[in-house]
CSV table of C-alpha atoms and ligand atoms in Angstrom, one decimal:
chain,number,residue,atom,x,y,z
A,91,UNK,CA,11.6,22.3,-8.4
A,92,UNK,CA,10.3,19.9,-11.0
A,93,UNK,CA,12.1,16.9,-9.6
A,94,UNK,CA,9.0,14.8,-9.7
A,95,UNK,CA,8.8,15.2,-13.5
A,96,UNK,CA,12.3,14.1,-14.1
A,97,UNK,CA,12.4,11.0,-11.9
A,98,UNK,CA,8.7,10.3,-12.1
A,99,UNK,CA,7.5,6.8,-13.1
A,100,UNK,CA,9.5,3.7,-12.5
A,101,UNK,CA,7.8,2.0,-15.4
A,102,UNK,CA,4.6,2.7,-17.4
A,103,UNK,CA,3.4,-0.7,-16.3
A,104,UNK,CA,2.2,-3.3,-16.4
A,105,UNK,CA,2.9,-3.2,-12.7
A,106,UNK,CA,3.5,-5.9,-10.1
A,107,UNK,CA,1.2,-5.2,-7.2
A,108,UNK,CA,1.3,-6.9,-3.8
A,109,UNK,CA,-1.6,-6.8,-1.3
A,110,UNK,CA,-0.4,-7.1,2.2
A,111,UNK,CA,-3.3,-8.4,4.3
A,112,UNK,CA,-4.4,-10.6,1.4
A,113,UNK,CA,-6.9,-12.4,3.6
A,114,UNK,CA,-8.9,-9.3,4.4
A,115,UNK,CA,-12.6,-9.2,3.6
A,116,UNK,CA,-11.8,-6.1,1.6
A,117,UNK,CA,-9.4,-7.9,-0.9
A,118,UNK,CA,-12.0,-9.1,-3.4
A,119,UNK,CA,-13.5,-5.6,-3.6
A,120,UNK,CA,-10.1,-3.9,-4.1
A,121,UNK,CA,-9.2,-6.4,-6.8
A,122,UNK,CA,-12.5,-5.9,-8.5
A,123,UNK,CA,-11.8,-2.2,-8.6
A,124,UNK,CA,-8.4,-2.9,-10.1
A,125,UNK,CA,-10.0,-5.0,-12.8
A,126,UNK,CA,-12.5,-2.3,-13.7
A,127,UNK,CA,-9.6,0.2,-14.1
A,128,UNK,CA,-7.2,-2.2,-15.8
A,129,UNK,CA,-6.9,0.0,-18.9
A,130,UNK,CA,-5.8,2.9,-16.8
A,131,UNK,CA,-3.6,1.0,-14.3
A,132,UNK,CA,-2.2,-2.0,-16.2
A,133,UNK,CA,-1.1,-5.0,-14.1
A,134,UNK,CA,1.3,-7.8,-14.9
A,135,UNK,CA,0.9,-9.6,-11.5
A,136,UNK,CA,-1.2,-9.5,-8.4
A,137,UNK,CA,0.3,-11.1,-5.3
A,138,UNK,CA,-1.6,-11.8,-2.1
A,139,UNK,CA,0.5,-11.7,1.0
A,140,UNK,CA,-0.7,-12.6,4.5
A,141,UNK,CA,0.9,-14.1,7.6
A,142,UNK,CA,-2.4,-16.0,8.2
A,143,UNK,CA,-2.1,-18.3,5.2
A,144,UNK,CA,-5.2,-20.3,6.2
A,145,UNK,CA,-7.4,-17.3,6.0
A,146,UNK,CA,-5.8,-16.1,2.9
A,147,UNK,CA,-6.3,-19.4,1.2
A,148,UNK,CA,-10.0,-19.1,1.8
A,149,UNK,CA,-10.2,-15.7,0.1
A,150,UNK,CA,-7.7,-16.4,-2.7
A,151,UNK,CA,-9.9,-18.5,-5.0
A,152,UNK,CA,-12.5,-15.7,-4.9
A,153,UNK,CA,-9.9,-13.2,-5.9
A,154,UNK,CA,-8.6,-15.4,-8.6
A,155,UNK,CA,-12.1,-15.7,-10.1
A,156,UNK,CA,-12.5,-11.9,-10.0
A,157,UNK,CA,-9.2,-11.6,-11.9
A,158,UNK,CA,-9.9,-14.3,-14.5
A,159,UNK,CA,-13.3,-12.8,-15.3
A,160,UNK,CA,-11.4,-9.9,-16.7
A,161,UNK,CA,-8.0,-11.1,-17.7
A,162,UNK,CA,-6.2,-14.3,-18.7
A,163,UNK,CA,-2.7,-12.7,-18.6
A,164,UNK,CA,-2.3,-11.3,-15.1
A,165,UNK,CA,-0.2,-13.6,-13.0
A,166,UNK,CA,-1.7,-14.5,-9.7
A,167,UNK,CA,0.4,-15.4,-6.7
A,168,UNK,CA,-0.6,-16.3,-3.1
A,169,UNK,CA,2.1,-16.4,-0.5
A,170,UNK,CA,3.2,-16.0,3.1
A,171,UNK,CA,6.8,-15.4,2.1
A,172,UNK,CA,7.8,-11.7,2.0
A,173,UNK,CA,10.5,-12.3,-0.6
A,174,UNK,CA,8.0,-13.9,-3.0
A,175,UNK,CA,5.4,-11.2,-2.2
A,176,UNK,CA,7.6,-8.1,-2.7
A,177,UNK,CA,10.5,-9.0,-5.0
A,178,UNK,CA,10.4,-6.4,-7.8
A,179,UNK,CA,7.0,-5.1,-6.8
A,180,UNK,CA,6.0,-1.6,-7.9
A,181,UNK,CA,3.1,-1.1,-5.5
A,182,UNK,CA,2.1,-2.6,-2.2
A,183,UNK,CA,-1.4,-2.0,-0.9
A,184,UNK,CA,-1.3,-2.5,2.9
A,185,UNK,CA,-4.3,-3.4,4.9
A,186,UNK,CA,-3.1,-5.3,7.9
A,187,UNK,CA,-5.3,-6.0,10.9
A,188,UNK,CA,-3.1,-7.0,13.7
A,189,UNK,CA,-5.0,-9.4,16.0
A,190,UNK,CA,-7.8,-9.6,13.4
A,191,UNK,CA,-11.5,-9.2,14.3
A,192,UNK,CA,-11.2,-11.0,17.6
A,193,UNK,CA,-8.9,-8.3,18.9
A,194,UNK,CA,-11.1,-5.6,17.4
A,195,UNK,CA,-13.8,-7.1,19.6
A,196,UNK,CA,-11.6,-6.7,22.7
A,197,UNK,CA,-10.8,-3.1,21.6
A,198,UNK,CA,-14.5,-2.3,21.6
A,199,UNK,CA,-15.7,-4.3,24.6
A,200,UNK,CA,-13.1,-3.5,27.2
A,201,UNK,CA,-13.7,0.3,27.2
A,202,UNK,CA,-17.5,-0.3,27.2
A,203,UNK,CA,-17.2,-2.4,30.4
A,204,UNK,CA,-15.9,0.9,31.9
A,205,UNK,CA,-18.7,3.0,30.4
A,206,UNK,CA,-16.4,4.4,27.7
A,207,UNK,CA,-16.8,4.4,23.9
A,208,UNK,CA,-15.8,1.1,22.4
A,209,UNK,CA,-14.6,1.7,18.8
A,210,UNK,CA,-12.1,0.3,16.3
A,211,UNK,CA,-10.1,3.5,15.8
A,212,UNK,CA,-11.4,6.1,18.2
A,213,UNK,CA,-10.9,6.2,22.0
A,214,UNK,CA,-9.1,3.6,24.0
A,215,UNK,CA,-9.9,0.9,21.4
A,216,UNK,CA,-8.0,2.8,18.7
A,217,UNK,CA,-5.1,3.4,21.0
A,218,UNK,CA,-4.9,-0.3,21.8
A,219,UNK,CA,-5.0,-1.1,18.1
A,220,UNK,CA,-2.2,1.5,17.6
A,221,UNK,CA,0.0,-0.2,20.1
A,222,UNK,CA,-0.5,-3.4,18.2
A,223,UNK,CA,0.1,-2.1,14.7
A,224,UNK,CA,2.9,0.5,14.7
A,225,UNK,CA,5.8,-2.0,15.0
A,226,UNK,CA,4.4,-4.6,12.5
A,227,UNK,CA,3.8,-1.8,10.0
A,228,UNK,CA,7.5,-0.8,10.3
A,229,UNK,CA,8.5,-4.4,9.8
A,230,UNK,CA,6.4,-4.5,6.6
A,231,UNK,CA,8.0,-1.3,5.4
A,232,UNK,CA,11.5,-2.8,5.9
A,233,UNK,CA,10.5,-6.0,4.0
A,234,UNK,CA,9.2,-4.0,1.1
A,235,UNK,CA,12.3,-1.8,1.1
A,236,UNK,CA,14.5,-4.9,1.1
A,237,UNK,CA,12.8,-6.7,-1.8
A,238,UNK,CA,10.7,-4.3,-3.9
A,239,UNK,CA,11.5,-2.0,-6.7
A,240,UNK,CA,13.4,1.0,-5.3
A,241,UNK,CA,10.7,3.3,-6.3
A,242,UNK,CA,7.9,1.2,-5.0
A,243,UNK,CA,5.0,2.9,-3.2
A,244,UNK,CA,3.2,1.5,-0.2
A,245,UNK,CA,-0.4,2.8,-0.2
A,246,UNK,CA,-1.6,2.1,3.3
A,247,UNK,CA,-5.1,1.6,4.5
A,248,UNK,CA,-4.0,-0.1,7.8
A,249,UNK,CA,-5.8,1.3,10.8
A,250,UNK,CA,-5.7,3.2,13.1
A,251,UNK,CA,-4.4,5.3,10.3
A,252,UNK,CA,-3.6,8.5,12.2
A,253,UNK,CA,-1.5,6.7,14.7
A,254,UNK,CA,0.1,4.4,12.1
A,255,UNK,CA,1.0,7.5,10.0
A,256,UNK,CA,2.6,9.2,13.0
A,257,UNK,CA,4.5,6.0,13.9
A,258,UNK,CA,5.8,5.7,10.4
A,259,UNK,CA,6.8,9.4,10.4
A,260,UNK,CA,8.8,8.9,13.6
A,261,UNK,CA,10.4,5.6,12.8
A,262,UNK,CA,10.8,5.5,9.0
A,263,UNK,CA,10.5,9.2,7.9
A,264,UNK,CA,11.9,8.6,4.4
A,265,UNK,CA,9.8,5.6,3.5
A,266,UNK,CA,7.6,5.8,0.4
A,267,UNK,CA,4.3,5.3,2.3
A,268,UNK,CA,1.1,7.1,1.5
A,269,UNK,CA,-1.5,6.7,4.3
A,270,UNK,CA,-5.1,6.9,3.2
A,271,UNK,CA,-8.6,6.5,4.5
A,272,UNK,CA,-11.9,6.0,2.7
A,273,UNK,CA,-14.0,7.9,5.2
A,274,UNK,CA,-13.7,11.4,3.6
A,275,UNK,CA,-14.3,9.9,0.1
A,276,UNK,CA,-17.3,8.0,1.4
A,277,UNK,CA,-18.7,11.2,2.9
A,278,UNK,CA,-18.0,12.9,-0.4
A,279,UNK,CA,-20.1,10.3,-2.2
A,280,UNK,CA,-23.0,11.1,0.1
A,281,UNK,CA,-22.4,14.8,-0.4
A,282,UNK,CA,-22.5,14.3,-4.2
A,283,UNK,CA,-25.7,12.2,-4.0
A,284,UNK,CA,-27.4,14.8,-1.8
A,285,UNK,CA,-26.5,17.5,-4.2
A,286,UNK,CA,-27.6,15.4,-7.1
A,287,UNK,CA,-24.2,15.6,-8.9
A,288,UNK,CA,-21.5,13.1,-9.9
A,289,UNK,CA,-18.8,12.5,-7.2
A,290,UNK,CA,-16.1,13.8,-9.4
A,291,UNK,CA,-18.0,17.1,-9.8
A,292,UNK,CA,-17.5,17.9,-6.1
A,293,UNK,CA,-14.2,19.5,-4.9
A,294,UNK,CA,-14.0,19.8,-1.1
A,295,UNK,CA,-11.8,21.6,1.3
A,296,UNK,CA,-11.1,19.8,4.5
A,297,UNK,CA,-8.8,19.9,7.5
A,298,UNK,CA,-8.0,17.7,10.5
A,299,UNK,CA,-6.4,14.5,11.5
A,300,UNK,CA,-7.5,11.1,10.2
A,301,UNK,CA,-11.0,10.3,11.6
A,302,UNK,CA,-10.9,13.7,13.2
A,303,UNK,CA,-11.6,16.5,10.8
A,304,UNK,CA,-14.1,18.8,9.0
A,305,UNK,CA,-15.2,19.7,5.5
A,306,UNK,CA,-15.2,23.5,5.1
A,307,UNK,CA,-16.5,23.8,1.5
A,308,UNK,CA,-18.1,21.6,-1.1
A,309,UNK,CA,-17.6,23.2,-4.5
A,310,UNK,CA,-19.6,22.3,-7.6
A,311,UNK,CA,-18.7,24.3,-10.7
A,312,UNK,CA,-16.9,26.8,-8.4
A,313,UNK,CA,-20.0,27.4,-6.2
A,314,UNK,CA,-19.8,26.4,-2.6
A,315,UNK,CA,-22.9,24.2,-1.9
A,316,UNK,CA,-22.4,24.0,1.8
A,317,UNK,CA,-25.6,26.0,2.5
A,318,UNK,CA,-27.6,23.4,0.7
A,319,UNK,CA,-25.9,20.6,2.6
A,320,UNK,CA,-26.6,22.3,5.9
A,321,UNK,CA,-30.3,22.3,5.1
A,322,UNK,CA,-30.2,18.5,4.2
A,323,UNK,CA,-28.1,17.7,7.3
A,324,UNK,CA,-30.6,19.6,9.6
A,325,UNK,CA,-33.2,17.1,8.5
A,326,UNK,CA,-31.5,13.9,7.7
A,327,UNK,CA,-27.8,14.1,8.8
A,328,UNK,CA,-25.5,13.1,5.9
A,329,UNK,CA,-27.8,10.2,5.1
A,330,UNK,CA,-28.8,9.8,1.5
A,331,UNK,CA,-32.2,8.6,0.3
A,332,UNK,CA,-30.9,5.2,-0.6
A,333,UNK,CA,-27.8,4.6,1.5
A,334,UNK,CA,-27.1,1.1,0.1
A,335,UNK,CA,-27.1,2.4,-3.5
A,336,UNK,CA,-24.9,5.4,-2.6
A,337,UNK,CA,-22.3,3.4,-0.8
A,338,UNK,CA,-23.0,-0.3,0.1
A,339,UNK,CA,-20.0,-0.5,2.3
A,340,UNK,CA,-21.4,2.0,4.8
A,341,UNK,CA,-25.1,1.1,4.7
A,342,UNK,CA,-25.5,-1.3,7.7
A,343,UNK,CA,-27.9,0.0,10.4
A,344,UNK,CA,-25.0,1.2,12.6
A,345,UNK,CA,-23.6,3.2,9.7
A,346,UNK,CA,-27.0,4.7,9.0
A,347,UNK,CA,-27.1,5.8,12.6
A,348,UNK,CA,-23.6,7.3,12.2
A,349,UNK,CA,-24.7,9.3,9.1
A,350,UNK,CA,-27.7,10.5,11.0
A,351,UNK,CA,-25.5,11.7,13.9
A,352,UNK,CA,-24.0,14.4,11.6
A,353,UNK,CA,-27.3,16.2,12.4
A,354,UNK,CA,-26.8,16.8,16.1
A,355,UNK,CA,-23.1,17.5,15.5
A,356,UNK,CA,-23.9,20.3,13.0
A,357,UNK,CA,-26.8,21.5,15.0
A,358,UNK,CA,-24.3,22.5,17.7
A,359,UNK,CA,-21.5,23.6,15.3
A,360,UNK,CA,-23.0,24.5,11.9
A,361,UNK,CA,-19.9,26.1,10.5
A,362,UNK,CA,-18.3,23.0,9.0
A,363,UNK,CA,-19.4,19.5,8.2
A,364,UNK,CA,-17.7,17.0,10.5
A,365,UNK,CA,-16.1,13.7,9.7
A,366,UNK,CA,-18.6,11.0,11.0
A,367,UNK,CA,-16.0,9.8,13.5
A,368,UNK,CA,-16.4,13.1,15.4
A,369,UNK,CA,-19.6,11.6,17.0
A,370,UNK,CA,-17.3,9.5,19.3
A,371,UNK,CA,-15.5,12.6,20.6
A,372,UNK,CA,-18.3,15.1,20.8
A,373,UNK,CA,-21.2,12.9,21.9
A,374,UNK,CA,-19.6,10.0,23.7
A,375,UNK,CA,-22.4,9.5,26.2
A,376,UNK,CA,-25.1,9.0,23.7
A,377,UNK,CA,-22.8,6.6,21.8
A,378,UNK,CA,-22.2,4.5,24.9
A,379,UNK,CA,-25.9,4.5,25.7
A,380,UNK,CA,-26.7,3.0,22.4
A,381,UNK,CA,-23.8,0.5,22.3
A,382,UNK,CA,-24.4,-3.1,23.4
A,383,UNK,CA,-21.4,-4.2,25.5
A,384,UNK,CA,-22.0,-7.8,24.5
A,385,UNK,CA,-22.5,-7.3,20.8
A,386,UNK,CA,-20.3,-4.6,19.1
A,387,UNK,CA,-19.5,-3.7,15.6
A,388,UNK,CA,-16.8,-6.4,15.4
A,389,UNK,CA,-19.6,-9.0,16.1
A,390,UNK,CA,-21.7,-7.4,13.4
A,391,UNK,CA,-18.8,-7.5,10.9
A,392,UNK,CA,-17.9,-11.1,11.8
A,393,UNK,CA,-21.6,-12.2,11.5
A,394,UNK,CA,-22.2,-10.1,8.4
A,395,UNK,CA,-19.4,-9.2,6.0
A,396,UNK,CA,-17.0,-11.9,7.0
A,397,UNK,CA,-19.5,-14.7,7.3
A,398,UNK,CA,-21.1,-13.8,3.9
A,399,UNK,CA,-17.8,-13.8,2.1
A,400,UNK,CA,-16.6,-17.1,3.7
A,401,UNK,CA,-19.8,-18.8,2.9
A,402,UNK,CA,-19.6,-17.5,-0.7
A,403,UNK,CA,-16.0,-18.8,-0.9
A,404,UNK,CA,-17.1,-22.2,0.3
A,405,UNK,CA,-20.0,-22.3,-2.1
A,406,UNK,CA,-17.8,-21.3,-5.0
A,407,UNK,CA,-15.4,-24.1,-4.1
A,408,UNK,CA,-18.2,-26.6,-4.3
A,409,UNK,CA,-20.2,-25.3,-7.2
A,410,UNK,CA,-17.9,-23.1,-9.2
A,411,UNK,CA,-20.5,-20.3,-8.9
A,412,UNK,CA,-19.6,-17.1,-7.2
A,413,UNK,CA,-22.4,-15.1,-5.6
A,414,UNK,CA,-22.4,-11.4,-5.1
A,415,UNK,CA,-20.7,-11.6,-1.7
A,416,UNK,CA,-18.6,-8.5,-1.4
A,417,UNK,CA,-18.8,-4.8,-1.8
A,418,UNK,CA,-17.4,-3.0,-4.8
A,419,UNK,CA,-17.3,0.6,-4.1
A,420,UNK,CA,-15.6,3.6,-2.8
A,421,UNK,CA,-13.0,1.7,-0.8
A,422,UNK,CA,-11.5,-0.1,-3.7
A,423,UNK,CA,-12.0,2.7,-6.2
A,424,UNK,CA,-10.2,5.2,-4.0
A,425,UNK,CA,-7.0,3.2,-3.5
A,426,UNK,CA,-6.8,2.4,-7.2
A,427,UNK,CA,-7.2,6.1,-8.0
A,428,UNK,CA,-4.5,7.1,-5.6
A,429,UNK,CA,-2.1,4.4,-7.0
A,430,UNK,CA,-2.8,5.6,-10.6
A,431,UNK,CA,-2.0,9.2,-9.7
A,432,UNK,CA,1.3,8.0,-8.0
A,433,UNK,CA,2.2,5.8,-11.0
A,434,UNK,CA,1.5,8.4,-13.7
A,435,UNK,CA,2.1,11.6,-11.9
A,436,UNK,CA,-1.5,12.6,-12.5
A,437,UNK,CA,-1.5,15.2,-9.7
A,438,UNK,CA,-5.1,14.3,-8.9
A,439,UNK,CA,-6.5,16.0,-5.8
A,440,UNK,CA,-7.3,13.6,-3.0
A,441,UNK,CA,-7.7,13.8,0.8
A,442,UNK,CA,-4.7,12.0,2.3
A,443,UNK,CA,-2.5,12.0,5.4
A,444,UNK,CA,0.6,14.1,5.1
A,445,UNK,CA,3.1,15.9,7.3
A,446,UNK,CA,1.6,19.3,7.8
A,447,UNK,CA,4.6,21.5,6.9
A,448,UNK,CA,2.5,24.6,7.1
A,449,UNK,CA,-0.5,23.4,5.2
A,450,UNK,CA,-2.6,24.2,8.3
A,451,UNK,CA,-0.8,27.3,9.4
A,452,UNK,CA,-1.5,27.2,13.1
A,453,UNK,CA,-0.8,23.5,13.7
A,454,UNK,CA,2.6,22.1,14.3
A,455,UNK,CA,4.9,21.7,11.3
A,456,UNK,CA,5.4,18.0,11.9
A,457,UNK,CA,1.8,17.0,12.7
A,458,UNK,CA,0.4,14.2,10.5
A,459,UNK,CA,-2.7,15.9,9.2
A,460,UNK,CA,-5.4,15.0,6.7
A,461,UNK,CA,-5.9,17.6,4.0
A,462,UNK,CA,-6.4,17.8,0.2
A,463,UNK,CA,-3.2,17.1,-1.7
A,464,UNK,CA,-2.1,16.7,-5.3
A,465,UNK,CA,-0.8,13.1,-5.7
A,466,UNK,CA,2.4,13.2,-7.7
A,467,UNK,CA,4.8,10.4,-8.5
A,468,UNK,CA,7.0,11.7,-5.6
A,469,UNK,CA,4.1,11.6,-3.2
A,470,UNK,CA,1.5,14.1,-2.0
A,471,UNK,CA,1.8,17.8,-2.3
A,472,UNK,CA,-0.4,19.3,0.4
A,473,UNK,CA,-2.8,22.1,-0.5
A,474,UNK,CA,-2.6,25.1,1.8
A,475,UNK,CA,-5.5,25.3,4.2
A,476,UNK,CA,-4.5,28.4,6.1
A,477,UNK,CA,-5.4,29.1,9.7
A,478,UNK,CA,-8.2,27.2,11.4
A,479,UNK,CA,-10.5,28.6,14.1
A,480,UNK,CA,-9.5,28.2,17.8
A,481,UNK,CA,-12.2,25.6,18.7
A,482,UNK,CA,-11.1,23.2,16.0
A,483,UNK,CA,-7.4,23.9,16.7
A,484,UNK,CA,-8.0,23.1,20.4
A,485,UNK,CA,-9.8,19.8,19.7
A,486,UNK,CA,-7.2,18.8,17.1
A,487,UNK,CA,-4.2,19.6,19.3
A,488,UNK,CA,-5.6,17.5,22.2
A,489,UNK,CA,-6.1,14.5,19.9
A,490,UNK,CA,-2.7,15.0,18.2
A,491,UNK,CA,-1.0,15.0,21.6
A,492,UNK,CA,-2.9,11.9,22.6
A,493,UNK,CA,-1.8,10.1,19.4
A,494,UNK,CA,1.8,11.3,19.6
A,495,UNK,CA,2.0,10.1,23.2
A,496,UNK,CA,0.7,6.7,22.2
A,497,UNK,CA,3.4,6.5,19.5
A,498,UNK,CA,6.1,7.5,22.0
A,499,UNK,CA,4.7,4.9,24.5
A,500,UNK,CA,5.1,2.2,21.8
A,501,UNK,CA,8.6,3.2,20.8
A,502,UNK,CA,9.9,3.7,24.4
A,503,UNK,CA,7.8,0.9,26.0
A,504,UNK,CA,6.5,3.5,28.5
A,505,UNK,CA,3.5,2.8,30.8
A,506,UNK,CA,3.3,6.4,31.9
A,507,UNK,CA,3.1,7.7,28.3
A,508,UNK,CA,0.4,5.2,27.5
A,509,UNK,CA,-1.6,6.3,30.5
A,510,UNK,CA,-1.1,9.9,29.5
A,511,UNK,CA,-2.3,9.1,26.0
A,512,UNK,CA,-5.4,7.3,27.3
A,513,UNK,CA,-6.1,10.2,29.8
A,514,UNK,CA,-5.8,12.8,27.1
A,515,UNK,CA,-8.4,11.2,24.8
A,516,UNK,CA,-11.7,13.1,24.8
A,517,UNK,CA,-13.7,9.9,25.1
A,518,UNK,CA,-12.1,9.1,28.5
A,519,UNK,CA,-13.7,11.1,31.4
A,520,UNK,CA,-11.1,10.6,34.2
A,521,UNK,CA,-7.6,9.4,34.8
A,522,UNK,CA,-9.1,6.5,36.8
A,523,UNK,CA,-11.0,5.4,33.8
A,524,UNK,CA,-7.9,5.6,31.7
A,525,UNK,CA,-5.9,3.5,34.1
A,526,UNK,CA,-8.5,0.8,34.6
A,527,UNK,CA,-9.0,0.4,30.8
A,528,UNK,CA,-5.3,0.5,30.1
A,529,UNK,CA,-4.6,-2.2,32.7
A,530,UNK,CA,-7.3,-4.4,31.2
A,531,UNK,CA,-5.9,-3.9,27.8
A,532,UNK,CA,-2.4,-4.7,28.7
A,533,UNK,CA,-3.7,-8.1,29.8
A,534,UNK,CA,-5.8,-8.6,26.7
A,535,UNK,CA,-2.9,-7.6,24.4
A,536,UNK,CA,-0.1,-9.6,26.0
A,537,UNK,CA,0.6,-11.4,22.7
A,538,UNK,CA,0.8,-8.2,20.7
A,539,UNK,CA,2.0,-5.1,22.6
A,540,UNK,CA,5.5,-4.2,23.4
A,541,UNK,CA,6.1,-4.5,27.1
A,542,UNK,CA,5.2,-1.3,28.9
A,543,UNK,CA,7.4,-0.4,31.8
A,544,UNK,CA,6.8,1.9,34.7
A,545,UNK,CA,9.5,4.5,35.4
A,546,UNK,CA,8.3,5.2,39.0
A,547,UNK,CA,7.7,2.1,41.0
A,548,UNK,CA,6.1,2.4,44.4
A,549,UNK,CA,6.5,6.2,44.3
A,550,UNK,CA,10.3,6.0,44.0
B,827,G6P,C1,-14.5,3.4,7.4
B,827,G6P,C2,-13.2,3.8,7.9
B,827,G6P,C3,-12.3,2.7,8.1
B,827,G6P,C4,-12.9,1.7,9.0
B,827,G6P,C5,-14.2,1.2,8.5
B,827,G6P,C6,-14.9,0.3,9.4
B,827,G6P,O1,-14.5,2.9,6.1
B,827,G6P,O2,-12.6,4.7,7.0
B,827,G6P,O3,-11.1,3.2,8.6
B,827,G6P,O4,-12.0,0.6,9.1
B,827,G6P,O5,-15.0,2.3,8.2
B,827,G6P,O6,-16.0,-0.3,8.8
B,827,G6P,P1,-16.6,-1.6,9.4
B,827,G6P,O7,-17.7,-1.9,8.4
B,827,G6P,O8,-15.5,-2.6,9.5
B,827,G6P,O9,-17.1,-1.2,10.8
B,828,MN,MN1,-10.5,5.2,7.9
């Protein structure tokens, strides 16, 4: 079928683009990437949409300045009204953070109090974040479908992406949503730097779930350079000589540690190159040992990236001078590339989340997997991976069941399924840990989670 060719592009542009989660610290960087690629992805209007208008109003002048440095003609709109944000829009970039950084802090600190990994998207923290995000994401999809162009695409960065993708598949299977993550592409940038080639010169093969997968090959000019990478990783992990120059977004000391941890991971399982997030599942004890339960990554981000951007915004308001306060890099460039490929049916090859449908032959048909895909105007066409070895299959199936149970817990409001999801996560050692963490999290998330009911009360 060549359907995608017939009904491909809604318009050749210029496009109306809405950014949902306009108040994010990532917004200026994404908009800068849009400006850099304006010739290839023409824009008529950029709309920032956020339910937290106060926060968005702090970021908006910075975004407007970034736009005006490149274009006088692009209309710029800042709104908390869905109708204003989405009417006639051709693309929506979604990057919501339900509960903002203060809830991320809870996601990280509550498990740590019980001696369990405290992380934004992995372990109990990721599950808690999933319970907060699935239903608001569905609300966003419904609003976009109500107001936007009928062929509009939502390109979604909202975390925890694996769980969000599964929730969307279950609740809105026909929605034009493409779930993406910048972690593989950030790793690819390091891979390219280590091999001394341009990022575009590297073609990878990869399989897994989001934040739970492995690179199997890294081809440059048709030659698999994985043997060379193994040698580098054995000494330095996936760290490049100058992390900040390779990818400023992932260069804080905690990220440097994460890149280094690829070394022990590959020392044990040298076959494939793991996604950095595998550290939380395969070496949780060391991770917990090195985490400070009173000062987690959320604190680092609030005291670092967020503070710096807010200060620059205040300074800009006062002086009209905008300092270099945000990262322009892989995160923004990737979402713009994906949108371009959707818009113009470019069939570029990117790692994205898709329903498996046989791409990984020995995983369930309906699993939401992360694999290479050609991005067409009708969405991603997954590239066949074939069968994966039993060790990886076993790990993935456990994680998949955990994430699917969490989605079912959210949809059904089931305490038991939430407890099963928490228990099934590899970072959680016992059912007692799972229950203690879940119960604390129910309390901390009372403003956000659907009510979880117990089917069996007092053993009856
Ligand atoms: C990577 C992941 C994102 C995650 C981010 C956290 O980019 O792909 O899913 O949100 O790291 O970074 P941060 O600097 O906020 O800890
Ligand atoms: Mn990610």
